[in-house]
Amino acid sequence: MANNITKEEHERNRRRRMRQMLGGVLCILILIGALNVVGVVLGAVNALFDDSDTKLEYEQRLQTLVMFDPLPFASLDQMDDLTARLVKESAVWSAVYSAQRGAGLDSYQRDPDTDSLILPAVEVDAAVASLYGPDYKIAHESFEGVDMNYIYSEEYQGYLIPVTGQVGLYNPRVEELTRRDGKLRVTVGYLPTAALTGDYSVTAPTDPVKYMDYIFEKQGKEYYLVALETSSKKVENPQATPSPTPEAQPESLEQSDLLNSTSEVATDIDAA
């Protein structure tokens, strides 16, 4: 009888240990599952508040406009003549950069007399539409730019771009994105290019010398630029702000090649 009781107790103990082991395994699995859920939730929250990709997108969209440092305007139809020319000039270089990032410039036609690259007007129109929206149009004609004249050819239906480089005054760094009432306020820090500072090292410069607010308005699914304002955000050390000089204007092709590897604001189009 004693042996039967011992065997029964042994069996009960064995089943108890099995239940305890199974419970322990289930607890571990539940804990792992809970940690995975927390990780997914935290990842989703971080992704929701991480706007790094959006900031980079607007830095790229505003690159060529910031490099020419236009004056503020309350609306697209209230630009002064100088700002309107800078908008057109920035659109030309935006089209050049887009072509360079794509198939390259080797396939573009050249003017036989000047060897200038012929940039089709339709590509400039596309650059304008991508930033200002499909309703904003520019007149295609020859005009005077910051450091060069842009000749429009009716024959080629495009602009003759000289074999040279372009170095702007500033690079954009998007600091803040604020959405309200269907509008997006993009606060941009202006980083001087090496040409402006006179420093061609890879470490300079790193701090904005001023801030501007680019106002975008939502049309359909996309935001388009409608205004430019002086930002309420101010630099911490205004004494360090360099003043633009003639040397800070677009440089030669050789110097542009040096800057192209670090700031992406220099364009070498002497590819042929």
XYZ file of C-alpha atoms in Angstrom:
272
model
C 0.000 0.000 0.000
C 2.904 2.240 0.910
C 4.487 1.569 -2.503
C 1.217 2.459 -4.306
C 0.967 5.751 -2.382
C 4.593 6.556 -3.223
C 3.999 5.881 -6.895
C 0.871 8.049 -6.921
C 2.684 10.865 -5.158
C 5.553 10.521 -7.594
C 3.155 10.730 -10.528
C 1.428 13.767 -9.050
C 4.800 15.451 -8.488
C 5.812 14.693 -12.068
C 2.609 16.185 -13.448
C 3.047 19.211 -11.185
C 6.578 19.789 -12.487
C 5.350 19.472 -16.069
C 2.636 22.071 -15.413
C 5.187 24.367 -13.797
C 7.560 23.986 -16.747
C 4.754 24.577 -19.233
C 3.627 27.645 -17.287
C 7.172 28.982 -17.253
C 7.532 28.521 -21.010
C 4.194 30.239 -21.598
C 5.240 33.148 -19.375
C 8.474 33.561 -21.343
C 6.586 33.466 -24.657
C 4.067 36.005 -23.406
C 6.899 38.261 -22.201
C 8.694 38.007 -25.582
C 5.456 38.772 -27.393
C 4.789 41.763 -25.159
C 8.314 43.086 -25.742
C 7.868 42.686 -29.501
C 4.578 44.568 -29.372
C 6.196 47.357 -27.336
C 9.058 47.504 -29.836
C 6.660 47.768 -32.765
C 4.650 50.476 -31.023
C 7.760 52.469 -30.111
C 9.034 52.107 -33.667
C 5.735 53.377 -35.030
C 5.772 56.309 -32.621
C 9.354 57.189 -33.539
C 8.511 56.975 -37.233
C 5.493 59.191 -36.644
C 7.576 61.941 -35.051
C 10.786 61.469 -37.067
C 10.613 63.961 -39.924
C 14.215 63.559 -41.085
C 13.185 62.243 -44.503
C 10.699 65.080 -44.985
C 13.323 67.654 -44.018
C 15.751 66.155 -46.522
C 13.058 66.251 -49.201
C 12.481 69.977 -48.682
C 16.193 70.700 -48.552
C 16.482 69.146 -51.998
C 13.426 70.992 -53.307
C 14.726 74.347 -52.062
C 18.424 73.839 -52.862
C 18.728 76.021 -55.939
C 16.365 78.731 -54.678
C 18.230 79.112 -51.387
C 21.570 79.273 -53.172
C 20.465 82.526 -54.860
C 19.050 84.033 -51.621
C 15.835 85.676 -52.938
C 14.063 88.466 -51.062
C 10.829 87.680 -49.172
C 7.564 87.753 -51.108
C 3.993 87.611 -49.799
C 2.740 85.636 -52.805
C 4.005 84.442 -56.161
C 2.371 87.361 -57.976
C 3.966 89.922 -55.638
C 7.607 89.177 -56.420
C 9.719 92.093 -57.576
C 11.552 91.818 -60.890
C 14.848 90.762 -59.292
C 13.220 87.991 -57.270
C 11.316 86.783 -60.333
C 14.604 86.517 -62.240
C 16.182 84.607 -59.351
C 13.213 82.222 -59.361
C 13.713 81.618 -63.063
C 17.486 81.236 -62.662
C 17.058 78.763 -59.808
C 14.593 76.772 -61.946
C 17.162 76.573 -64.740
C 19.784 75.155 -62.385
C 17.265 72.860 -60.753
C 16.630 71.383 -64.206
C 20.389 71.077 -64.787
C 20.898 69.284 -61.457
C 17.955 66.981 -62.156
C 19.412 66.076 -65.539
C 22.823 65.489 -64.004
C 21.383 63.180 -61.349
C 19.465 61.293 -64.043
C 20.906 60.236 -67.375
C 23.608 62.887 -67.285
C 24.361 65.788 -69.610
C 26.258 63.998 -72.371
C 23.101 63.377 -74.365
C 22.076 67.041 -74.458
C 22.406 68.960 -77.677
C 25.079 71.654 -77.910
C 24.999 74.943 -79.716
C 27.510 74.628 -82.592
C 28.666 78.249 -82.295
C 29.213 78.540 -78.542
C 29.313 74.881 -77.443
C 26.738 75.845 -74.802
C 24.463 73.121 -73.521
C 20.888 73.504 -74.774
C 18.509 73.011 -71.877
C 14.950 72.426 -73.148
C 12.396 74.904 -71.841
C 10.021 72.060 -70.992
C 12.507 70.812 -68.395
C 12.631 74.251 -66.810
C 8.814 74.239 -66.785
C 8.897 70.879 -64.983
C 11.280 72.278 -62.360
C 8.997 75.283 -61.838
C 5.873 73.116 -61.535
C 7.507 70.771 -59.014
C 8.158 73.624 -56.571
C 5.457 76.208 -57.276
C 2.677 74.025 -58.639
C 1.282 73.397 -62.136
C -0.568 76.735 -62.252
C 2.553 78.899 -61.944
C 4.155 79.722 -65.298
C 7.254 81.636 -66.348
C 7.907 83.425 -69.640
C 10.723 81.878 -71.630
C 13.053 84.595 -72.826
C 16.651 85.697 -72.432
C 17.435 87.290 -69.071
C 20.301 88.522 -66.931
C 21.230 86.301 -64.015
C 23.445 86.755 -60.964
C 26.719 86.199 -62.754
C 25.806 85.244 -66.302
C 23.317 85.959 -69.029
C 20.875 83.254 -70.014
C 20.138 83.212 -73.726
C 16.861 81.698 -74.843
C 16.805 80.215 -78.332
C 13.488 80.177 -80.157
C 15.047 77.851 -82.692
C 16.012 75.241 -80.104
C 13.172 76.056 -77.672
C 15.663 76.051 -74.849
C 18.284 77.964 -72.901
C 21.939 78.093 -73.872
C 23.840 77.242 -70.704
C 27.525 78.269 -70.842
C 30.250 75.751 -70.141
C 30.860 76.882 -66.601
C 29.989 76.056 -63.031
C 27.606 77.587 -60.540
C 28.355 78.156 -56.857
C 25.520 79.716 -54.879
C 25.668 81.798 -51.743
C 24.024 79.329 -49.364
C 23.051 75.752 -48.726
C 19.703 74.994 -47.027
C 19.254 73.145 -43.769
C 15.639 72.603 -42.778
C 15.251 73.264 -39.057
C 11.500 73.002 -38.450
C 8.323 71.873 -40.197
C 5.065 73.361 -38.926
C 1.676 72.425 -40.417
C -1.386 74.562 -39.796
C -4.597 75.325 -41.719
C -3.508 73.516 -44.862
C -0.140 75.280 -44.951
C 3.350 74.081 -44.179
C 5.937 76.472 -42.763
C 9.452 75.269 -43.532
C 12.064 77.078 -41.454
C 15.361 76.962 -43.333
C 18.801 77.727 -41.960
C 21.171 79.310 -44.471
C 24.620 77.703 -44.428
C 27.235 79.790 -46.261
C 29.063 77.987 -49.026
C 32.826 77.756 -48.985
C 32.962 80.477 -51.626
C 31.196 82.863 -49.243
C 33.403 82.064 -46.252
C 36.630 81.788 -48.216
C 37.220 78.386 -46.572
C 37.470 75.406 -48.916
C 37.966 72.791 -46.222
C 35.445 69.972 -45.865
C 34.555 71.058 -42.315
C 33.267 74.564 -42.986
C 30.704 75.874 -42.412
C 28.281 74.191 -40.026
C 26.099 76.931 -38.497
C 23.348 78.902 -40.247
C 23.913 82.647 -40.574
C 20.198 83.417 -40.939
C 16.797 81.757 -41.124
C 13.920 82.132 -43.570
C 10.425 80.634 -43.568
C 9.215 79.091 -46.816
C 5.431 78.832 -46.843
C 3.901 75.905 -48.713
C 0.223 75.437 -49.391
C -1.422 72.092 -49.990
C -2.936 71.576 -53.427
C -4.369 68.112 -53.827
C -1.846 65.731 -52.266
C 1.216 67.958 -52.646
C 2.532 71.096 -50.972
C 3.734 73.948 -53.207
C 5.653 77.099 -52.375
C 3.457 80.207 -52.166
C 5.410 82.720 -50.046
C 8.755 83.507 -48.421
C 9.086 85.262 -45.069
C 11.837 86.358 -42.729
C 11.824 83.833 -39.900
C 11.237 84.635 -36.258
C 14.076 82.220 -35.521
C 17.326 84.148 -35.140
C 20.979 83.171 -35.179
C 22.655 82.930 -31.805
C 25.762 84.852 -32.862
C 24.819 87.459 -35.473
C 28.342 88.916 -35.389
C 29.550 85.762 -37.123
C 27.338 86.362 -40.156
C 29.509 86.930 -43.241
C 28.500 89.508 -45.813
C 28.173 88.459 -49.464
C 31.015 89.754 -51.580
C 31.751 89.617 -55.308
C 34.039 86.686 -54.542
C 31.014 84.837 -53.148
C 29.254 84.874 -56.490
C 29.407 81.900 -58.906
C 32.958 80.748 -59.407
C 34.840 79.131 -62.232
C 34.434 75.540 -63.323
C 37.690 74.433 -61.717
C 36.633 75.728 -58.325
C 33.161 74.280 -58.783
C 34.686 70.835 -59.242
C 36.314 71.165 -55.845
C 33.057 72.083 -54.154
C 30.925 69.504 -55.924
C 32.223 66.630 -53.800
C 31.285 68.291 -50.511
C 28.364 70.693 -50.865
C 26.561 69.589 -54.064
C 25.980 73.211 -55.002
C 28.645 73.246 -57.711
C 27.779 71.802 -61.099
C 30.273 70.814 -63.704
C 28.499 70.680 -67.041
C 31.576 70.473 -69.183
C 30.883 66.787 -69.720
C 31.126 66.696 -73.502
